[in-house]
Amino acid sequence: MKRSALVLLAGAWAAAACSPVSGVQLRSDYEAVDRTETVRLHVAVAPLPAEATPVAAMWAHMARDYTNHHRDFLVISGLADAKVPAGICAGDMQGVLELTPSVRRADDEVALVVIAHLKRCRDGQTIWRAQGAGQWPSKDEQLLEVRRRYEARFGPSIGPYVAPSWRLLRAVLAELPRPKLTRDEDVMAKIELD
């Protein structure tokens, strides 16, 4: 093997080894059962200590935005609470994207862990699961505009958590399966989502 190929292979292995995502699982019957049937979702971030409620609310909004923009799910709402509400699957909801976070801030860095589950409403079965963890600096020059946008919505107290949360959630949610919208009303609803 040529030296350049070895360097490329080593670089790819190092990048994969540094990924914040681990343990991704998808039901083997996803294509046949859930790809077209589990598209209307809520995002639920729970539990998080009361003092971190603004961070959890930001996570719910961030996950909703990412999932709506990068997958063909219809994420109708995002909520943060001490636990996932019992009636979250009411109406025409087909699934819940549950995010269970752990957040620890130390000086200018934030350490995060998230366990994510995509569950069906009709039977509570887990369709997809992923886990991620990492530690990032609070100040990230590449994400200044993202930080400004979320601070404007949730207040300046969440500022130090924006960049680390974005880095982790983007990596984990990029592992979500790709649903397919088959009903015209779902396609129209997707177009109208903000």
GROMACS .gro file of N, CA and C in nm, residues 32-155:
model
  372
   32ALA      N    1  -3.978  -0.148   0.610
   32ALA     CA    2  -4.111  -0.205   0.585
   32ALA      C    3  -4.218  -0.149   0.678
   33VAL      N    4  -4.183  -0.114   0.802
   33VAL     CA    5  -4.283  -0.078   0.901
   33VAL      C    6  -4.291   0.072   0.929
   34ASP      N    7  -4.180   0.137   0.950
   34ASP     CA    8  -4.183   0.274   1.002
   34ASP      C    9  -4.144   0.384   0.905
   35ARG      N   10  -4.081   0.351   0.796
   35ARG     CA   11  -4.030   0.456   0.707
   35ARG      C   12  -4.140   0.550   0.658
   36THR      N   13  -4.257   0.498   0.630
   36THR     CA   14  -4.367   0.583   0.583
   36THR      C   15  -4.476   0.602   0.688
   37GLU      N   16  -4.468   0.529   0.799
   37GLU     CA   17  -4.575   0.532   0.899
   37GLU      C   18  -4.540   0.611   1.026
   38THR      N   19  -4.414   0.641   1.047
   38THR     CA   20  -4.374   0.716   1.167
   38THR      C   21  -4.300   0.840   1.122
   39VAL      N   22  -4.378   0.941   1.084
   39VAL     CA   23  -4.319   1.065   1.031
   39VAL      C   24  -4.359   1.189   1.111
   40ARG      N   25  -4.476   1.187   1.176
   40ARG     CA   26  -4.522   1.302   1.257
   40ARG      C   27  -4.474   1.283   1.400
   41LEU      N   28  -4.388   1.374   1.445
   41LEU     CA   29  -4.320   1.357   1.574
   41LEU      C   30  -4.333   1.478   1.665
   42HIS      N   31  -4.314   1.450   1.794
   42HIS     CA   32  -4.282   1.551   1.894
   42HIS      C   33  -4.138   1.525   1.937
   43VAL      N   34  -4.069   1.629   1.978
   43VAL     CA   35  -3.939   1.615   2.044
   43VAL      C   36  -3.963   1.638   2.192
   44ALA      N   37  -3.910   1.551   2.276
   44ALA     CA   38  -3.921   1.566   2.421
   44ALA      C   39  -3.783   1.555   2.483
   45VAL      N   40  -3.742   1.658   2.555
   45VAL     CA   41  -3.615   1.658   2.626
   45VAL      C   42  -3.648   1.642   2.774
   46ALA      N   43  -3.606   1.530   2.833
   46ALA     CA   44  -3.636   1.503   2.973
   46ALA      C   45  -3.550   1.387   3.022
   47PRO      N   46  -3.516   1.382   3.146
   47PRO     CA   47  -3.528   1.489   3.246
   47PRO      C   48  -3.403   1.575   3.246
   48LEU      N   49  -3.415   1.691   3.298
   48LEU     CA   50  -3.302   1.781   3.319
   48LEU      C   51  -3.329   1.856   3.449
   49PRO      N   52  -3.229   1.881   3.530
   49PRO     CA   53  -3.253   1.953   3.655
   49PRO      C   54  -3.321   2.087   3.629
   50ALA      N   55  -3.401   2.130   3.724
   50ALA     CA   56  -3.479   2.253   3.709
   50ALA      C   57  -3.393   2.374   3.673
   51GLU      N   58  -3.272   2.380   3.727
   51GLU     CA   59  -3.187   2.496   3.699
   51GLU      C   60  -3.139   2.499   3.554
   52ALA      N   61  -3.153   2.389   3.482
   52ALA     CA   62  -3.109   2.383   3.343
   52ALA      C   63  -3.227   2.387   3.245
   53THR      N   64  -3.344   2.427   3.292
   53THR     CA   65  -3.463   2.430   3.207
   53THR      C   66  -3.443   2.511   3.079
   54PRO      N   67  -3.380   2.630   3.083
   54PRO     CA   68  -3.360   2.702   2.957
   54PRO      C   69  -3.272   2.625   2.857
   55VAL      N   70  -3.175   2.550   2.907
   55VAL     CA   71  -3.090   2.469   2.819
   55VAL      C   72  -3.172   2.357   2.757
   56ALA      N   73  -3.257   2.293   2.836
   56ALA     CA   74  -3.342   2.185   2.783
   56ALA      C   75  -3.438   2.239   2.678
   57ALA      N   76  -3.495   2.357   2.702
   57ALA     CA   77  -3.585   2.419   2.604
   57ALA      C   78  -3.510   2.449   2.475
   58MET      N   79  -3.385   2.495   2.488
   58MET     CA   80  -3.304   2.521   2.369
   58MET      C   81  -3.278   2.390   2.294
   59TRP      N   82  -3.247   2.282   2.367
   59TRP     CA   83  -3.223   2.152   2.304
   59TRP      C   84  -3.346   2.108   2.225
   60ALA      N   85  -3.464   2.124   2.283
   60ALA     CA   86  -3.587   2.082   2.215
   60ALA      C   87  -3.605   2.159   2.085
   61HIS      N   88  -3.581   2.289   2.090
   61HIS     CA   89  -3.594   2.372   1.971
   61HIS      C   90  -3.486   2.337   1.868
   62MET      N   91  -3.364   2.317   1.915
   62MET     CA   92  -3.252   2.284   1.827
   62MET      C   93  -3.277   2.150   1.757
   63ALA      N   94  -3.324   2.052   1.832
   63ALA     CA   95  -3.352   1.920   1.775
   63ALA      C   96  -3.467   1.927   1.675
   64ARG      N   97  -3.568   2.006   1.707
   64ARG     CA   98  -3.681   2.024   1.616
   64ARG      C   99  -3.632   2.088   1.486
   65ASP      N  100  -3.555   2.195   1.497
   65ASP     CA  101  -3.504   2.263   1.377
   65ASP      C  102  -3.420   2.169   1.291
   66TYR      N  103  -3.325   2.101   1.355
   66TYR     CA  104  -3.235   2.013   1.279
   66TYR      C  105  -3.314   1.902   1.209
   67THR      N  106  -3.402   1.838   1.282
   67THR     CA  107  -3.475   1.724   1.227
   67THR      C  108  -3.569   1.767   1.115
   68ASN      N  109  -3.633   1.881   1.130
   68ASN     CA  110  -3.719   1.931   1.022
   68ASN      C  111  -3.639   1.970   0.898
   69HIS      N  112  -3.522   2.026   0.916
   69HIS     CA  113  -3.444   2.073   0.802
   69HIS      C  114  -3.361   1.965   0.733
   70HIS      N  115  -3.327   1.858   0.805
   70HIS     CA  116  -3.234   1.758   0.750
   70HIS      C  117  -3.294   1.620   0.732
   71ARG      N  118  -3.418   1.601   0.772
   71ARG     CA  119  -3.488   1.474   0.753
   71ARG      C  120  -3.632   1.506   0.713
   72ASP      N  121  -3.701   1.412   0.653
   72ASP     CA  122  -3.840   1.433   0.613
   72ASP      C  123  -3.939   1.397   0.722
   73PHE      N  124  -3.898   1.414   0.847
   73PHE     CA  125  -3.994   1.404   0.957
   73PHE      C  126  -4.073   1.535   0.964
   74LEU      N  127  -4.190   1.529   1.022
   74LEU     CA  128  -4.270   1.648   1.052
   74LEU      C  129  -4.267   1.663   1.204
   75VAL      N  130  -4.173   1.741   1.253
   75VAL     CA  131  -4.161   1.760   1.398
   75VAL      C  132  -4.251   1.878   1.434
   76ILE      N  133  -4.362   1.846   1.494
   76ILE     CA  134  -4.467   1.944   1.521
   76ILE      C  135  -4.430   2.034   1.638
   77SER      N  136  -4.370   1.978   1.742
   77SER     CA  137  -4.334   2.060   1.857
   77SER      C  138  -4.217   1.999   1.932
   78GLY      N  139  -4.156   2.082   2.014
   78GLY     CA  140  -4.050   2.037   2.101
   78GLY      C  141  -4.080   2.086   2.241
   79LEU      N  142  -4.058   2.000   2.340
   79LEU     CA  143  -4.084   2.040   2.477
   79LEU      C  144  -3.974   1.988   2.568
   80ALA      N  145  -3.959   2.057   2.680
   80ALA     CA  146  -3.863   2.017   2.781
   80ALA      C  147  -3.938   2.009   2.913
   81ASP      N  148  -3.919   1.899   2.985
   81ASP     CA  149  -3.993   1.881   3.109
   81ASP      C  150  -3.917   1.783   3.198
   82ALA      N  151  -3.966   1.767   3.320
   82ALA     CA  152  -3.905   1.673   3.413
   82ALA      C  153  -3.922   1.529   3.366
   83LYS      N  154  -4.028   1.504   3.291
   83LYS     CA  155  -4.049   1.371   3.233
   83LYS      C  156  -4.132   1.388   3.106
   84VAL      N  157  -4.131   1.286   3.023
   84VAL     CA  158  -4.209   1.290   2.899
   84VAL      C  159  -4.357   1.278   2.937
   85PRO      N  160  -4.440   1.375   2.897
   85PRO     CA  161  -4.582   1.371   2.935
   85PRO      C  162  -4.653   1.247   2.881
   86ALA      N  163  -4.744   1.194   2.961
   86ALA     CA  164  -4.817   1.072   2.924
   86ALA      C  165  -4.899   1.091   2.796
   87GLY      N  166  -4.954   1.208   2.774
   87GLY     CA  167  -5.041   1.229   2.659
   87GLY      C  168  -4.971   1.283   2.536
   88ILE      N  169  -4.841   1.267   2.528
   88ILE     CA  170  -4.765   1.327   2.417
   88ILE      C  171  -4.804   1.267   2.282
   89CYS      N  172  -4.857   1.147   2.281
   89CYS     CA  173  -4.893   1.082   2.155
   89CYS      C  174  -5.038   1.104   2.114
   90ALA      N  175  -5.104   1.200   2.175
   90ALA     CA  176  -5.244   1.226   2.141
   90ALA      C  177  -5.259   1.274   1.997
   91GLY      N  178  -5.379   1.259   1.945
   91GLY     CA  179  -5.409   1.308   1.811
   91GLY      C  180  -5.342   1.225   1.704
   92ASP      N  181  -5.287   1.294   1.603
   92ASP     CA  182  -5.228   1.222   1.489
   92ASP      C  183  -5.077   1.203   1.501
   93MET      N  184  -5.024   1.217   1.622
   93MET     CA  185  -4.880   1.195   1.640
   93MET      C  186  -4.846   1.049   1.619
   94GLN      N  187  -4.735   1.026   1.551
   94GLN     CA  188  -4.692   0.889   1.521
   94GLN      C  189  -4.568   0.847   1.598
   95GLY      N  190  -4.494   0.946   1.650
   95GLY     CA  191  -4.372   0.912   1.721
   95GLY      C  192  -4.322   1.023   1.809
   96VAL      N  193  -4.227   0.988   1.894
   96VAL     CA  194  -4.163   1.084   1.984
   96VAL      C  195  -4.013   1.064   1.976
   97LEU      N  196  -3.942   1.173   1.954
   97LEU     CA  197  -3.796   1.172   1.960
   97LEU      C  198  -3.760   1.217   2.100
   98GLU      N  199  -3.720   1.122   2.185
   98GLU     CA  200  -3.686   1.151   2.324
   98GLU      C  201  -3.535   1.171   2.336
   99LEU      N  202  -3.497   1.281   2.399
   99LEU     CA  203  -3.357   1.311   2.425
   99LEU      C  204  -3.337   1.317   2.576
  100THR      N  205  -3.251   1.232   2.627
  100THR     CA  206  -3.219   1.231   2.770
  100THR      C  207  -3.078   1.286   2.785
  101PRO      N  208  -3.065   1.409   2.837
  101PRO     CA  209  -2.935   1.474   2.840
  101PRO      C  210  -2.868   1.471   2.978
  102SER      N  211  -2.740   1.494   2.973
  102SER     CA  212  -2.660   1.523   3.091
  102SER      C  213  -2.568   1.638   3.051
  103VAL      N  214  -2.570   1.744   3.129
  103VAL     CA  215  -2.496   1.865   3.094
  103VAL      C  216  -2.413   1.907   3.215
  104ARG      N  217  -2.284   1.933   3.192
  104ARG     CA  218  -2.197   1.980   3.301
  104ARG      C  219  -2.105   2.087   3.246
  105ARG      N  220  -2.112   2.203   3.306
  105ARG     CA  221  -2.026   2.315   3.263
  105ARG      C  222  -1.910   2.329   3.360
  106ALA      N  223  -1.790   2.340   3.303
  106ALA     CA  224  -1.669   2.360   3.383
  106ALA      C  225  -1.585   2.467   3.314
  107ASP      N  226  -1.575   2.582   3.378
  107ASP     CA  227  -1.500   2.695   3.323
  107ASP      C  228  -1.553   2.732   3.185
  108ASP      N  229  -1.469   2.722   3.084
  108ASP     CA  230  -1.508   2.764   2.949
  108ASP      C  231  -1.545   2.647   2.859
  109GLU      N  232  -1.575   2.533   2.918
  109GLU     CA  233  -1.614   2.417   2.839
  109GLU      C  234  -1.741   2.355   2.896
  110VAL      N  235  -1.810   2.282   2.809
  110VAL     CA  236  -1.932   2.212   2.851
  110VAL      C  237  -1.919   2.067   2.808
  111ALA      N  238  -1.940   1.977   2.904
  111ALA     CA  239  -1.941   1.834   2.877
  111ALA      C  240  -2.086   1.790   2.866
  112LEU      N  241  -2.116   1.715   2.762
  112LEU     CA  242  -2.254   1.674   2.732
  112LEU      C  243  -2.262   1.525   2.703
  113VAL      N  244  -2.373   1.468   2.741
  113VAL     CA  245  -2.406   1.331   2.704
  113VAL      C  246  -2.553   1.332   2.665
  114VAL      N  247  -2.589   1.259   2.560
  114VAL     CA  248  -2.730   1.245   2.525
  114VAL      C  249  -2.756   1.101   2.483
  115ILE      N  250  -2.870   1.052   2.529
  115ILE     CA  251  -2.923   0.925   2.481
  115ILE      C  252  -3.052   0.961   2.407
  116ALA      N  253  -3.060   0.922   2.282
  116ALA     CA  254  -3.174   0.958   2.196
  116ALA      C  255  -3.250   0.832   2.157
  117HIS      N  256  -3.382   0.840   2.164
  117HIS     CA  257  -3.470   0.731   2.122
  117HIS      C  258  -3.577   0.788   2.031
  118LEU      N  259  -3.604   0.722   1.923
  118LEU     CA  260  -3.721   0.751   1.841
  118LEU      C  261  -3.819   0.638   1.867
  119LYS      N  262  -3.935   0.674   1.926
  119LYS     CA  263  -4.033   0.573   1.965
  119LYS      C  264  -4.162   0.590   1.889
  120ARG      N  265  -4.226   0.479   1.857
  120ARG     CA  266  -4.358   0.479   1.794
  120ARG      C  267  -4.464   0.514   1.897
  121CYS      N  268  -4.562   0.590   1.855
  121CYS     CA  269  -4.672   0.621   1.946
  121CYS      C  270  -4.766   0.502   1.965
  122ARG      N  271  -4.791   0.425   1.862
  122ARG     CA  272  -4.895   0.322   1.872
  122ARG      C  273  -4.861   0.211   1.970
  123ASP      N  274  -4.733   0.181   1.990
  123ASP     CA  275  -4.698   0.073   2.081
  123ASP      C  276  -4.578   0.102   2.171
  124GLY      N  277  -4.521   0.222   2.161
  124GLY     CA  278  -4.410   0.260   2.247
  124GLY      C  279  -4.277   0.194   2.213
  125GLN      N  280  -4.271   0.120   2.104
  125GLN     CA  281  -4.149   0.051   2.064
  125GLN      C  282  -4.041   0.150   2.017
  126THR      N  283  -3.917   0.123   2.051
  126THR     CA  284  -3.805   0.204   2.005
  126THR      C  285  -3.771   0.163   1.863
  127ILE      N  286  -3.769   0.262   1.773
  127ILE     CA  287  -3.737   0.241   1.633
  127ILE      C  288  -3.588   0.260   1.609
  128TRP      N  289  -3.536   0.363   1.674
  128TRP     CA  290  -3.396   0.405   1.654
  128TRP      C  291  -3.342   0.451   1.787
  129ARG      N  292  -3.214   0.427   1.808
  129ARG     CA  293  -3.148   0.469   1.931
  129ARG      C  294  -3.006   0.509   1.899
  130ALA      N  295  -2.960   0.615   1.963
  130ALA     CA  296  -2.821   0.657   1.949
  130ALA      C  297  -2.777   0.723   2.078
  131GLN      N  298  -2.649   0.727   2.095
  131GLN     CA  299  -2.591   0.788   2.213
  131GLN      C  300  -2.471   0.870   2.169
  132GLY      N  301  -2.451   0.981   2.236
  132GLY     CA  302  -2.336   1.065   2.203
  132GLY      C  303  -2.285   1.136   2.326
  133ALA      N  304  -2.158   1.173   2.320
  133ALA     CA  305  -2.096   1.244   2.432
  133ALA      C  306  -1.976   1.321   2.381
  134GLY      N  307  -1.945   1.426   2.451
  134GLY     CA  308  -1.826   1.504   2.418
  134GLY      C  309  -1.813   1.626   2.505
  135GLN      N  310  -1.704   1.693   2.488
  135GLN     CA  311  -1.677   1.817   2.562
  135GLN      C  312  -1.623   1.918   2.463
  136TRP      N  313  -1.682   2.038   2.463
  136TRP     CA  314  -1.645   2.141   2.369
  136TRP      C  315  -1.633   2.275   2.440
  137PRO      N  316  -1.553   2.367   2.381
  137PRO     CA  317  -1.546   2.503   2.437
  137PRO      C  318  -1.678   2.577   2.417
  138SER      N  319  -1.708   2.664   2.511
  138SER     CA  320  -1.829   2.746   2.501
  138SER      C  321  -1.820   2.847   2.388
  139LYS      N  322  -1.701   2.897   2.365
  139LYS     CA  323  -1.681   2.996   2.259
  139LYS      C  324  -1.632   2.925   2.135
  140ASP      N  325  -1.707   2.940   2.027
  140ASP     CA  326  -1.676   2.875   1.901
  140ASP      C  327  -1.698   2.978   1.790
  141GLU      N  328  -1.591   3.023   1.730
  141GLU     CA  329  -1.598   3.127   1.628
  141GLU      C  330  -1.687   3.087   1.510
  142GLN      N  331  -1.692   2.958   1.479
  142GLN     CA  332  -1.772   2.911   1.367
  142GLN      C  333  -1.923   2.917   1.395
  143LEU      N  334  -1.959   2.925   1.522
  143LEU     CA  335  -2.101   2.919   1.558
  143LEU      C  336  -2.150   3.046   1.628
  144LEU      N  337  -2.085   3.158   1.604
  144LEU     CA  338  -2.126   3.283   1.668
  144LEU      C  339  -2.268   3.323   1.630
  145GLU      N  340  -2.303   3.310   1.503
  145GLU     CA  341  -2.438   3.348   1.459
  145GLU      C  342  -2.542   3.254   1.519
  146VAL      N  343  -2.510   3.125   1.528
  146VAL     CA  344  -2.601   3.030   1.590
  146VAL      C  345  -2.622   3.068   1.736
  147ARG      N  346  -2.514   3.102   1.804
  147ARG     CA  347  -2.525   3.143   1.946
  147ARG      C  348  -2.613   3.267   1.958
  148ARG      N  349  -2.592   3.366   1.874
  148ARG     CA  350  -2.674   3.489   1.881
  148ARG      C  351  -2.823   3.458   1.861
  149ARG      N  352  -2.851   3.372   1.766
  149ARG     CA  353  -2.990   3.337   1.737
  149ARG      C  354  -3.058   3.269   1.856
  150TYR      N  355  -2.990   3.173   1.919
  150TYR     CA  356  -3.050   3.103   2.032
  150TYR      C  357  -3.054   3.190   2.157
  151GLU      N  358  -2.955   3.275   2.177
  151GLU     CA  359  -2.960   3.369   2.290
  151GLU      C  360  -3.077   3.465   2.276
  152ALA      N  361  -3.105   3.510   2.154
  152ALA     CA  362  -3.217   3.600   2.131
  152ALA      C  363  -3.349   3.532   2.167
  153ARG      N  364  -3.356   3.404   2.146
  153ARG     CA  365  -3.481   3.332   2.174
  153ARG      C  366  -3.491   3.287   2.319
  154PHE      N  367  -3.381   3.240   2.379
  154PHE     CA  368  -3.386   3.179   2.512
  154PHE      C  369  -3.315   3.257   2.622
  155GLY      N  370  -3.251   3.368   2.587
  155GLY     CA  371  -3.183   3.450   2.687
  155GLY      C  372  -3.034   3.424   2.692
   0.00000   0.00000   0.00000
